[in-house]
Amino acid sequence: MEGAAKYDTQDLNDISKSWMSVAAGNRCQVKQRILKEGNGAERAKVGSVCKIIIQSENSEEDTHEFLLPYPINQVTEVKIGEGECDVIEGCLEGMSLGEKCELLVRPLPTHTAAQSLSPPYDTHEYKYTVQMECFTCGKESWEMTFEEKWETALHHKEKGGERFQAGDIWGAADRYARAMRLLVTMQCLLPPTEASEYQQIKAMLHANLAACQLKLGQPHNALESATRALKLDSSLVKGLYRRAMAYMSLGEFDQARVDLKKLLELEPGSRSAVQALKDLDAKVKSENAQLARAMSKLFT
């Protein structure tokens, strides 16, 4: 999930919230409205195992599988924080027992380097209702032990890799961000014996996030993430490569060349770095040729 929920009114029966989420590997706009109040003060949170019923209010022609990978009209079990369906998890977090909500999900037609939208992706809203049947108590980050945070962060890192390999770039970025948020809360509790591994995992997460940002056409963000990775581990080849790719996207060819040459010093046989240098030389040659033609026109 991206961004915090925004509440539009203080009337409990009409409270709505909206947020940016991920469905089927693509960003979408989600709006939520309470249809029926729940019971009790306890609320579902990260780690809660929820039993819910989802109902679809779309026509029979409108399939829901590409948005919500759960069955309709039957009890389904979902664990908040697992990232299996960010739309549903975003809805469930904060719900109480017996609460029923309406969801409006609108896929956003964003075209990225990773993939482009194709049918059935469109821009009309899909409507669902979600009812909370029961849930177990979860834990906020401040309630977790150091070991629980560490295990959960590594779990998110692993799942992020799986989602990236599956082409779900937004979902992978969400997983990496979840892991990093947990690592931040662990820093003050870090035993000296764990410091080296902690720094290494944190560097890898920044580098992995940079890979997502490159796929999503966000070179400035990728540059920042890769630089953070390299501050933690200056010899991280993935960080060097992804920062070089970000520099190339931004037209900063000299800086890209520095990173690629350092990468080749660390891994002389890196095919990706060798190819990147060839691509860089071709871009520089092309730009120089264009500049020469433009300059020649000024004097003719």
Tab-separated table of N, CA and C in Angstrom, residues 83-236:
chain	number	residue	atom	x	y	z
A	83	GLY	N	0.913	-9.356	1.749
A	83	GLY	CA	1.040	-8.776	0.428
A	83	GLY	C	0.477	-9.633	-0.688
A	84	GLU	N	-0.400	-10.599	-0.364
A	84	GLU	CA	-1.005	-11.418	-1.416
A	84	GLU	C	-1.984	-10.598	-2.248
A	85	CYS	N	-2.643	-9.668	-1.605
A	85	CYS	CA	-3.527	-8.738	-2.320
A	85	CYS	C	-3.564	-7.440	-1.532
A	86	ASP	N	-2.812	-6.450	-1.986
A	86	ASP	CA	-2.651	-5.204	-1.238
A	86	ASP	C	-3.962	-4.436	-1.093
A	87	VAL	N	-4.857	-4.586	-2.078
A	87	VAL	CA	-6.140	-3.887	-1.996
A	87	VAL	C	-6.931	-4.382	-0.796
A	88	ILE	N	-7.064	-5.705	-0.678
A	88	ILE	CA	-7.838	-6.275	0.410
A	88	ILE	C	-7.168	-6.028	1.757
A	89	GLU	N	-5.854	-6.159	1.817
A	89	GLU	CA	-5.163	-5.922	3.083
A	89	GLU	C	-5.323	-4.480	3.544
A	90	GLY	N	-5.292	-3.558	2.600
A	90	GLY	CA	-5.498	-2.158	2.939
A	90	GLY	C	-6.879	-1.901	3.495
A	91	CYS	N	-7.845	-2.649	3.004
A	91	CYS	CA	-9.210	-2.526	3.507
A	91	CYS	C	-9.332	-3.113	4.910
A	92	LEU	N	-8.733	-4.287	5.120
A	92	LEU	CA	-8.907	-5.010	6.375
A	92	LEU	C	-8.225	-4.333	7.557
A	93	GLU	N	-7.084	-3.705	7.307
A	93	GLU	CA	-6.338	-3.088	8.411
A	93	GLU	C	-7.170	-1.967	9.033
A	94	GLY	N	-7.499	-2.128	10.286
A	94	GLY	CA	-8.314	-1.135	10.981
A	94	GLY	C	-9.784	-1.510	11.095
A	95	MET	N	-10.198	-2.601	10.444
A	95	MET	CA	-11.598	-3.024	10.541
A	95	MET	C	-11.847	-3.739	11.868
A	96	SER	N	-13.090	-3.691	12.342
A	96	SER	CA	-13.480	-4.362	13.581
A	96	SER	C	-14.382	-5.552	13.267
A	97	LEU	N	-14.675	-6.344	14.270
A	97	LEU	CA	-15.461	-7.555	14.102
A	97	LEU	C	-16.862	-7.234	13.572
A	98	GLY	N	-17.253	-7.899	12.478
A	98	GLY	CA	-18.580	-7.711	11.910
A	98	GLY	C	-18.713	-6.510	11.003
A	99	GLU	N	-17.654	-5.724	10.877
A	99	GLU	CA	-17.722	-4.530	10.025
A	99	GLU	C	-17.837	-4.920	8.552
A	100	LYS	N	-18.594	-4.117	7.806
A	100	LYS	CA	-18.766	-4.356	6.373
A	100	LYS	C	-18.452	-3.076	5.623
A	101	CYS	N	-17.618	-3.206	4.582
A	101	CYS	CA	-17.189	-2.038	3.817
A	101	CYS	C	-17.452	-2.231	2.327
A	102	GLU	N	-17.598	-1.117	1.654
A	102	GLU	CA	-17.694	-1.112	0.198
A	102	GLU	C	-16.346	-0.658	-0.361
A	103	LEU	N	-15.869	-1.350	-1.401
A	103	LEU	CA	-14.621	-0.994	-2.059
A	103	LEU	C	-14.892	-0.636	-3.513
A	104	LEU	N	-14.321	0.481	-3.945
A	104	LEU	CA	-14.319	0.853	-5.357
A	104	LEU	C	-12.870	0.840	-5.819
A	105	VAL	N	-12.560	0.002	-6.801
A	105	VAL	CA	-11.189	-0.186	-7.273
A	105	VAL	C	-11.097	0.245	-8.729
A	106	ARG	N	-10.231	1.222	-8.981
A	106	ARG	CA	-10.044	1.722	-10.346
A	106	ARG	C	-8.586	1.513	-10.776
A	107	PRO	N	-8.315	0.572	-11.693
A	107	PRO	CA	-6.946	0.408	-12.198
A	107	PRO	C	-6.487	1.676	-12.908
A	108	LEU	N	-5.215	2.020	-12.716
A	108	LEU	CA	-4.653	3.206	-13.344
A	108	LEU	C	-3.874	2.813	-14.597
A	109	PRO	N	-4.130	3.484	-15.712
A	109	PRO	CA	-3.475	3.116	-16.981
A	109	PRO	C	-2.055	3.638	-17.065
A	110	THR	N	-1.187	3.170	-16.175
A	110	THR	CA	0.207	3.594	-16.195
A	110	THR	C	1.014	2.642	-17.046
A	111	HIS	N	1.795	3.185	-17.952
A	111	HIS	CA	2.661	2.379	-18.804
A	111	HIS	C	4.085	2.508	-18.286
A	112	THR	N	4.721	1.394	-18.048
A	112	THR	CA	6.076	1.399	-17.499
A	112	THR	C	6.997	0.596	-18.391
A	113	ALA	N	8.273	0.688	-18.053
A	113	ALA	CA	9.260	-0.099	-18.792
A	113	ALA	C	9.068	-1.589	-18.546
A	114	ALA	N	8.430	-1.920	-17.421
A	114	ALA	CA	8.262	-3.328	-17.091
A	114	ALA	C	7.144	-3.970	-17.888
A	115	GLN	N	6.046	-3.264	-18.081
A	115	GLN	CA	4.896	-3.826	-18.761
A	115	GLN	C	3.939	-2.697	-19.111
A	116	SER	N	3.033	-2.956	-20.018
A	116	SER	CA	1.998	-1.993	-20.352
A	116	SER	C	0.657	-2.650	-20.126
A	117	LEU	N	-0.314	-1.843	-19.846
A	117	LEU	CA	-1.634	-2.375	-19.564
A	117	LEU	C	-2.286	-2.904	-20.831
A	118	SER	N	-3.013	-3.963	-20.680
A	118	SER	CA	-3.765	-4.528	-21.785
A	118	SER	C	-5.048	-5.106	-21.211
A	119	PRO	N	-6.048	-5.374	-22.024
A	119	PRO	CA	-7.296	-5.921	-21.501
A	119	PRO	C	-7.010	-7.144	-20.619
A	120	PRO	N	-7.706	-7.301	-19.474
A	120	PRO	CA	-8.893	-6.537	-19.106
A	120	PRO	C	-8.624	-5.282	-18.310
A	121	TYR	N	-7.395	-4.749	-18.312
A	121	TYR	CA	-7.107	-3.531	-17.554
A	121	TYR	C	-7.771	-2.326	-18.215
A	122	ASP	N	-8.597	-1.659	-17.459
A	122	ASP	CA	-9.265	-0.480	-17.977
A	122	ASP	C	-9.350	0.539	-16.855
A	123	THR	N	-10.120	1.559	-17.051
A	123	THR	CA	-10.145	2.624	-16.054
A	123	THR	C	-11.512	2.787	-15.393
A	124	HIS	N	-12.432	1.832	-15.590
A	124	HIS	CA	-13.695	1.981	-14.875
A	124	HIS	C	-13.596	1.326	-13.502
A	125	GLU	N	-14.465	1.722	-12.584
A	125	GLU	CA	-14.395	1.250	-11.206
A	125	GLU	C	-15.071	-0.116	-11.049
A	126	TYR	N	-14.411	-0.955	-10.260
A	126	TYR	CA	-14.972	-2.249	-9.889
A	126	TYR	C	-15.435	-2.151	-8.437
A	127	LYS	N	-16.636	-2.649	-8.167
A	127	LYS	CA	-17.223	-2.489	-6.836
A	127	LYS	C	-17.314	-3.838	-6.115
A	128	TYR	N	-16.903	-3.839	-4.837
A	128	TYR	CA	-16.954	-5.024	-3.999
A	128	TYR	C	-17.424	-4.639	-2.604
A	129	THR	N	-17.890	-5.628	-1.859
A	129	THR	CA	-18.105	-5.442	-0.430
A	129	THR	C	-17.252	-6.471	0.304
A	130	VAL	N	-16.739	-6.055	1.459
A	130	VAL	CA	-15.883	-6.920	2.278
A	130	VAL	C	-16.422	-6.906	3.696
A	131	GLN	N	-16.698	-8.096	4.236
A	131	GLN	CA	-17.199	-8.190	5.607
A	131	GLN	C	-16.222	-8.974	6.467
A	132	MET	N	-15.909	-8.424	7.644
A	132	MET	CA	-15.004	-9.062	8.585
A	132	MET	C	-15.787	-10.022	9.474
A	133	GLU	N	-15.535	-11.319	9.312
A	133	GLU	CA	-16.215	-12.329	10.119
A	133	GLU	C	-15.517	-12.513	11.469
A	134	CYS	N	-14.193	-12.614	11.450
A	134	CYS	CA	-13.415	-12.712	12.681
A	134	CYS	C	-11.946	-12.498	12.351
A	135	PHE	N	-11.126	-12.249	13.364
A	135	PHE	CA	-9.688	-12.063	13.130
A	135	PHE	C	-8.916	-12.323	14.412
A	136	THR	N	-7.646	-12.667	14.254
A	136	THR	CA	-6.758	-12.840	15.395
A	136	THR	C	-6.022	-11.524	15.649
A	137	CYS	N	-5.446	-11.395	16.823
A	137	CYS	CA	-4.693	-10.180	17.150
A	137	CYS	C	-3.353	-10.188	16.422
A	138	GLY	N	-3.049	-9.111	15.750
A	138	GLY	CA	-1.740	-8.960	15.117
A	138	GLY	C	-0.827	-8.148	16.002
A	139	LYS	N	0.286	-7.734	15.444
A	139	LYS	CA	1.249	-6.933	16.196
A	139	LYS	C	1.732	-5.771	15.363
A	140	GLU	N	1.709	-4.574	15.945
A	140	GLU	CA	2.359	-3.439	15.334
A	140	GLU	C	3.865	-3.607	15.505
A	141	SER	N	4.646	-2.850	14.736
A	141	SER	CA	6.103	-3.011	14.802
A	141	SER	C	6.640	-2.770	16.213
A	142	TRP	N	6.045	-1.818	16.923
A	142	TRP	CA	6.542	-1.514	18.257
A	142	TRP	C	6.204	-2.609	19.272
A	143	GLU	N	5.305	-3.525	18.901
A	143	GLU	CA	4.956	-4.638	19.779
A	143	GLU	C	5.807	-5.881	19.512
A	144	MET	N	6.561	-5.882	18.412
A	144	MET	CA	7.358	-7.049	18.031
A	144	MET	C	8.688	-7.074	18.768
A	145	THR	N	9.190	-8.279	18.988
A	145	THR	CA	10.543	-8.423	19.513
A	145	THR	C	11.536	-8.192	18.374
A	146	PHE	N	12.798	-8.042	18.738
A	146	PHE	CA	13.836	-7.865	17.720
A	146	PHE	C	13.841	-9.046	16.760
A	147	GLU	N	13.747	-10.250	17.294
A	147	GLU	CA	13.779	-11.453	16.461
A	147	GLU	C	12.592	-11.495	15.507
A	148	GLU	N	11.418	-11.100	15.977
A	148	GLU	CA	10.229	-11.097	15.124
A	148	GLU	C	10.372	-10.088	13.989
A	149	LYS	N	10.911	-8.919	14.299
A	149	LYS	CA	11.122	-7.905	13.263
A	149	LYS	C	12.111	-8.402	12.215
A	150	TRP	N	13.201	-9.000	12.694
A	150	TRP	CA	14.240	-9.481	11.786
A	150	TRP	C	13.679	-10.563	10.857
A	151	GLU	N	12.967	-11.509	11.429
A	151	GLU	CA	12.388	-12.600	10.641
A	151	GLU	C	11.378	-12.060	9.632
A	152	THR	N	10.561	-11.113	10.048
A	152	THR	CA	9.548	-10.550	9.153
A	152	THR	C	10.190	-9.742	8.033
A	153	ALA	N	11.239	-8.985	8.360
A	153	ALA	CA	11.934	-8.200	7.331
A	153	ALA	C	12.549	-9.106	6.272
A	154	LEU	N	13.181	-10.191	6.694
A	154	LEU	CA	13.762	-11.137	5.743
A	154	LEU	C	12.676	-11.806	4.900
A	155	HIS	N	11.540	-12.066	5.518
A	155	HIS	CA	10.407	-12.665	4.792
A	155	HIS	C	9.921	-11.717	3.700
A	156	HIS	N	9.794	-10.431	4.026
A	156	HIS	CA	9.363	-9.451	3.026
A	156	HIS	C	10.393	-9.327	1.903
A	157	LYS	N	11.668	-9.369	2.251
A	157	LYS	CA	12.719	-9.300	1.236
A	157	LYS	C	12.598	-10.471	0.261
A	158	GLU	N	12.405	-11.661	0.797
A	158	GLU	CA	12.268	-12.855	-0.056
A	158	GLU	C	11.033	-12.753	-0.951
A	159	LYS	N	9.915	-12.350	-0.368
A	159	LYS	CA	8.681	-12.231	-1.148
A	159	LYS	C	8.789	-11.125	-2.192
A	160	GLY	N	9.537	-10.070	-1.860
A	160	GLY	CA	9.763	-9.006	-2.838
A	160	GLY	C	10.483	-9.534	-4.059
A	161	GLY	N	11.472	-10.392	-3.833
A	161	GLY	CA	12.182	-10.999	-4.954
A	161	GLY	C	11.272	-11.854	-5.810
A	162	GLU	N	10.380	-12.587	-5.164
A	162	GLU	CA	9.434	-13.431	-5.902
A	162	GLU	C	8.495	-12.578	-6.754
A	163	ARG	N	8.028	-11.486	-6.193
A	163	ARG	CA	7.107	-10.629	-6.940
A	163	ARG	C	7.830	-9.927	-8.091
A	164	PHE	N	9.078	-9.570	-7.870
A	164	PHE	CA	9.860	-8.932	-8.943
A	164	PHE	C	10.046	-9.909	-10.101
A	165	GLN	N	10.414	-11.140	-9.786
A	165	GLN	CA	10.620	-12.145	-10.821
A	165	GLN	C	9.330	-12.445	-11.572
A	166	ALA	N	8.199	-12.306	-10.896
A	166	ALA	CA	6.899	-12.557	-11.525
A	166	ALA	C	6.415	-11.360	-12.342
A	167	GLY	N	7.174	-10.265	-12.333
A	167	GLY	CA	6.780	-9.077	-13.086
A	167	GLY	C	5.896	-8.116	-12.326
A	168	ASP	N	5.662	-8.389	-11.038
A	168	ASP	CA	4.840	-7.516	-10.203
A	168	ASP	C	5.755	-6.485	-9.552
A	169	ILE	N	6.115	-5.449	-10.307
A	169	ILE	CA	7.142	-4.507	-9.846
A	169	ILE	C	6.643	-3.640	-8.700
A	170	TRP	N	5.400	-3.150	-8.808
A	170	TRP	CA	4.861	-2.349	-7.714
A	170	TRP	C	4.761	-3.171	-6.435
A	171	GLY	N	4.322	-4.429	-6.571
A	171	GLY	CA	4.224	-5.292	-5.403
A	171	GLY	C	5.574	-5.575	-4.783
A	172	ALA	N	6.606	-5.767	-5.620
A	172	ALA	CA	7.956	-5.996	-5.110
A	172	ALA	C	8.455	-4.770	-4.347
A	173	ALA	N	8.234	-3.593	-4.922
A	173	ALA	CA	8.670	-2.359	-4.251
A	173	ALA	C	7.982	-2.205	-2.904
A	174	ASP	N	6.709	-2.581	-2.844
A	174	ASP	CA	5.973	-2.494	-1.586
A	174	ASP	C	6.586	-3.415	-0.535
A	175	ARG	N	6.952	-4.633	-0.946
A	175	ARG	CA	7.559	-5.585	-0.017
A	175	ARG	C	8.910	-5.072	0.493
A	176	TYR	N	9.741	-4.551	-0.407
A	176	TYR	CA	11.046	-4.032	0.005
A	176	TYR	C	10.883	-2.859	0.968
A	177	ALA	N	9.889	-2.012	0.702
A	177	ALA	CA	9.641	-0.866	1.582
A	177	ALA	C	9.190	-1.325	2.963
A	178	ARG	N	8.346	-2.363	3.015
A	178	ARG	CA	7.902	-2.908	4.304
A	178	ARG	C	9.114	-3.403	5.108
A	179	ALA	N	9.999	-4.116	4.431
A	179	ALA	CA	11.182	-4.648	5.106
A	179	ALA	C	12.054	-3.529	5.648
A	180	MET	N	12.248	-2.480	4.841
A	180	MET	CA	13.106	-1.373	5.283
A	180	MET	C	12.505	-0.624	6.461
A	181	ARG	N	11.184	-0.481	6.466
A	181	ARG	CA	10.548	0.198	7.599
A	181	ARG	C	10.797	-0.566	8.901
A	182	LEU	N	10.764	-1.892	8.821
A	182	LEU	CA	11.040	-2.693	10.009
A	182	LEU	C	12.502	-2.553	10.440
A	183	LEU	N	13.413	-2.543	9.474
A	183	LEU	CA	14.837	-2.416	9.807
A	183	LEU	C	15.137	-1.098	10.515
A	184	VAL	N	14.452	-0.052	10.109
A	184	VAL	CA	14.663	1.253	10.747
A	184	VAL	C	14.325	1.183	12.233
A	185	THR	N	13.240	0.468	12.580
A	185	THR	CA	12.820	0.371	13.988
A	185	THR	C	13.745	-0.528	14.795
A	186	MET	N	14.585	-1.328	14.113
A	186	MET	CA	15.475	-2.260	14.801
A	186	MET	C	16.830	-1.656	15.137
A	187	GLN	N	17.175	-0.547	14.528
A	187	GLN	CA	18.547	-0.043	14.592
A	187	GLN	C	19.027	0.223	16.014
A	188	CYS	N	18.169	0.789	16.833
A	188	CYS	CA	18.594	1.125	18.196
A	188	CYS	C	18.712	-0.118	19.075
A	189	LEU	N	18.157	-1.254	18.633
A	189	LEU	CA	18.209	-2.491	19.412
A	189	LEU	C	19.242	-3.471	18.869
A	190	LEU	N	20.010	-3.041	17.872
A	190	LEU	CA	20.880	-3.946	17.135
A	190	LEU	C	22.066	-4.425	17.982
A	191	PRO	N	22.187	-5.744	18.203
A	191	PRO	CA	23.370	-6.264	18.905
A	191	PRO	C	24.611	-6.099	18.024
A	192	PRO	N	25.770	-5.856	18.594
A	192	PRO	CA	27.000	-5.675	17.803
A	192	PRO	C	27.285	-6.849	16.871
A	193	THR	N	26.910	-8.058	17.290
A	193	THR	CA	27.179	-9.242	16.471
A	193	THR	C	26.328	-9.269	15.203
A	194	GLU	N	25.239	-8.509	15.179
A	194	GLU	CA	24.336	-8.518	14.030
A	194	GLU	C	24.558	-7.324	13.103
A	195	ALA	N	25.455	-6.419	13.484
A	195	ALA	CA	25.600	-5.156	12.760
A	195	ALA	C	25.989	-5.362	11.300
A	196	SER	N	26.923	-6.247	11.039
A	196	SER	CA	27.404	-6.453	9.669
A	196	SER	C	26.307	-7.001	8.761
A	197	GLU	N	25.598	-8.026	9.236
A	197	GLU	CA	24.519	-8.606	8.423
A	197	GLU	C	23.392	-7.603	8.227
A	198	TYR	N	23.099	-6.835	9.278
A	198	TYR	CA	22.057	-5.800	9.190
A	198	TYR	C	22.380	-4.799	8.084
A	199	GLN	N	23.628	-4.304	8.055
A	199	GLN	CA	24.035	-3.344	7.034
A	199	GLN	C	23.942	-3.952	5.639
A	200	GLN	N	24.325	-5.213	5.530
A	200	GLN	CA	24.304	-5.884	4.234
A	200	GLN	C	22.879	-6.048	3.720
A	201	ILE	N	21.973	-6.481	4.592
A	201	ILE	CA	20.578	-6.655	4.188
A	201	ILE	C	19.957	-5.316	3.820
A	202	LYS	N	20.246	-4.293	4.597
A	202	LYS	CA	19.699	-2.965	4.319
A	202	LYS	C	20.205	-2.437	2.976
A	203	ALA	N	21.495	-2.658	2.693
A	203	ALA	CA	22.069	-2.234	1.407
A	203	ALA	C	21.392	-2.961	0.250
A	204	MET	N	21.163	-4.267	0.413
A	204	MET	CA	20.514	-5.044	-0.643
A	204	MET	C	19.088	-4.567	-0.882
A	205	LEU	N	18.386	-4.219	0.177
A	205	LEU	CA	17.013	-3.730	0.023
A	205	LEU	C	16.986	-2.422	-0.759
A	206	HIS	N	17.918	-1.515	-0.461
A	206	HIS	CA	17.985	-0.262	-1.220
A	206	HIS	C	18.304	-0.541	-2.691
A	207	ALA	N	19.228	-1.479	-2.934
A	207	ALA	CA	19.583	-1.819	-4.314
A	207	ALA	C	18.407	-2.464	-5.039
A	208	ASN	N	17.674	-3.329	-4.343
A	208	ASN	CA	16.508	-3.969	-4.946
A	208	ASN	C	15.411	-2.952	-5.253
A	209	LEU	N	15.245	-1.999	-4.339
A	209	LEU	CA	14.259	-0.952	-4.584
A	209	LEU	C	14.668	-0.115	-5.792
A	210	ALA	N	15.967	0.119	-5.950
A	210	ALA	CA	16.460	0.853	-7.122
A	210	ALA	C	16.111	0.111	-8.407
A	211	ALA	N	16.215	-1.220	-8.385
A	211	ALA	CA	15.851	-2.016	-9.564
A	211	ALA	C	14.378	-1.825	-9.910
A	212	CYS	N	13.529	-1.808	-8.893
A	212	CYS	CA	12.091	-1.574	-9.125
A	212	CYS	C	11.872	-0.188	-9.724
A	213	GLN	N	12.539	0.799	-9.170
A	213	GLN	CA	12.343	2.180	-9.626
A	213	GLN	C	12.822	2.369	-11.058
A	214	LEU	N	13.870	1.659	-11.453
A	214	LEU	CA	14.316	1.712	-12.846
A	214	LEU	C	13.254	1.116	-13.757
A	215	LYS	N	12.681	-0.019	-13.360
A	215	LYS	CA	11.633	-0.658	-14.153
A	215	LYS	C	10.399	0.232	-14.265
A	216	LEU	N	10.160	1.020	-13.233
A	216	LEU	CA	8.973	1.871	-13.195
A	216	LEU	C	9.216	3.248	-13.809
A	217	GLY	N	10.393	3.448	-14.400
A	217	GLY	CA	10.682	4.724	-15.044
A	217	GLY	C	10.906	5.856	-14.072
A	218	GLN	N	11.558	5.563	-12.930
A	218	GLN	CA	11.834	6.566	-11.895
A	218	GLN	C	13.345	6.670	-11.655
A	219	PRO	N	14.114	7.174	-12.640
A	219	PRO	CA	15.571	7.176	-12.504
A	219	PRO	C	16.096	8.027	-11.353
A	220	HIS	N	15.431	9.140	-11.044
A	220	HIS	CA	15.887	9.969	-9.926
A	220	HIS	C	15.776	9.200	-8.609
A	221	ASN	N	14.645	8.524	-8.417
A	221	ASN	CA	14.473	7.724	-7.206
A	221	ASN	C	15.453	6.564	-7.172
A	222	ALA	N	15.674	5.940	-8.340
A	222	ALA	CA	16.616	4.823	-8.409
A	222	ALA	C	18.027	5.279	-8.059
A	223	LEU	N	18.394	6.470	-8.531
A	223	LEU	CA	19.715	7.019	-8.218
A	223	LEU	C	19.880	7.204	-6.712
A	224	GLU	N	18.856	7.731	-6.079
A	224	GLU	CA	18.911	7.954	-4.633
A	224	GLU	C	18.997	6.631	-3.878
A	225	SER	N	18.196	5.646	-4.285
A	225	SER	CA	18.201	4.352	-3.596
A	225	SER	C	19.533	3.633	-3.774
A	226	ALA	N	20.059	3.635	-5.001
A	226	ALA	CA	21.341	2.969	-5.249
A	226	ALA	C	22.475	3.646	-4.485
A	227	THR	N	22.430	4.976	-4.387
A	227	THR	CA	23.460	5.711	-3.633
A	227	THR	C	23.402	5.346	-2.157
A	228	ARG	N	22.197	5.204	-1.618
A	228	ARG	CA	22.062	4.785	-0.217
A	228	ARG	C	22.633	3.388	-0.013
A	229	ALA	N	22.393	2.507	-0.989
A	229	ALA	CA	22.946	1.157	-0.899
A	229	ALA	C	24.469	1.193	-0.869
A	230	LEU	N	25.053	2.032	-1.710
A	230	LEU	CA	26.512	2.096	-1.810
A	230	LEU	C	27.149	2.784	-0.604
A	231	LYS	N	26.421	3.633	0.076
A	231	LYS	CA	26.935	4.231	1.307
A	231	LYS	C	27.068	3.166	2.394
A	232	LEU	N	26.189	2.157	2.323
A	232	LEU	CA	26.242	1.061	3.284
A	232	LEU	C	27.253	-0.003	2.874
A	233	ASP	N	27.423	-0.179	1.558
A	233	ASP	CA	28.356	-1.188	1.040
A	233	ASP	C	28.893	-0.697	-0.300
A	234	SER	N	30.074	-0.074	-0.267
A	234	SER	CA	30.628	0.560	-1.467
A	234	SER	C	31.005	-0.441	-2.550
A	235	SER	N	31.113	-1.722	-2.210
A	235	SER	CA	31.488	-2.731	-3.203
A	235	SER	C	30.287	-3.572	-3.658
A	236	LEU	N	29.094	-3.111	-3.392
A	236	LEU	CA	27.883	-3.846	-3.796
A	236	LEU	C	27.689	-3.681	-5.302
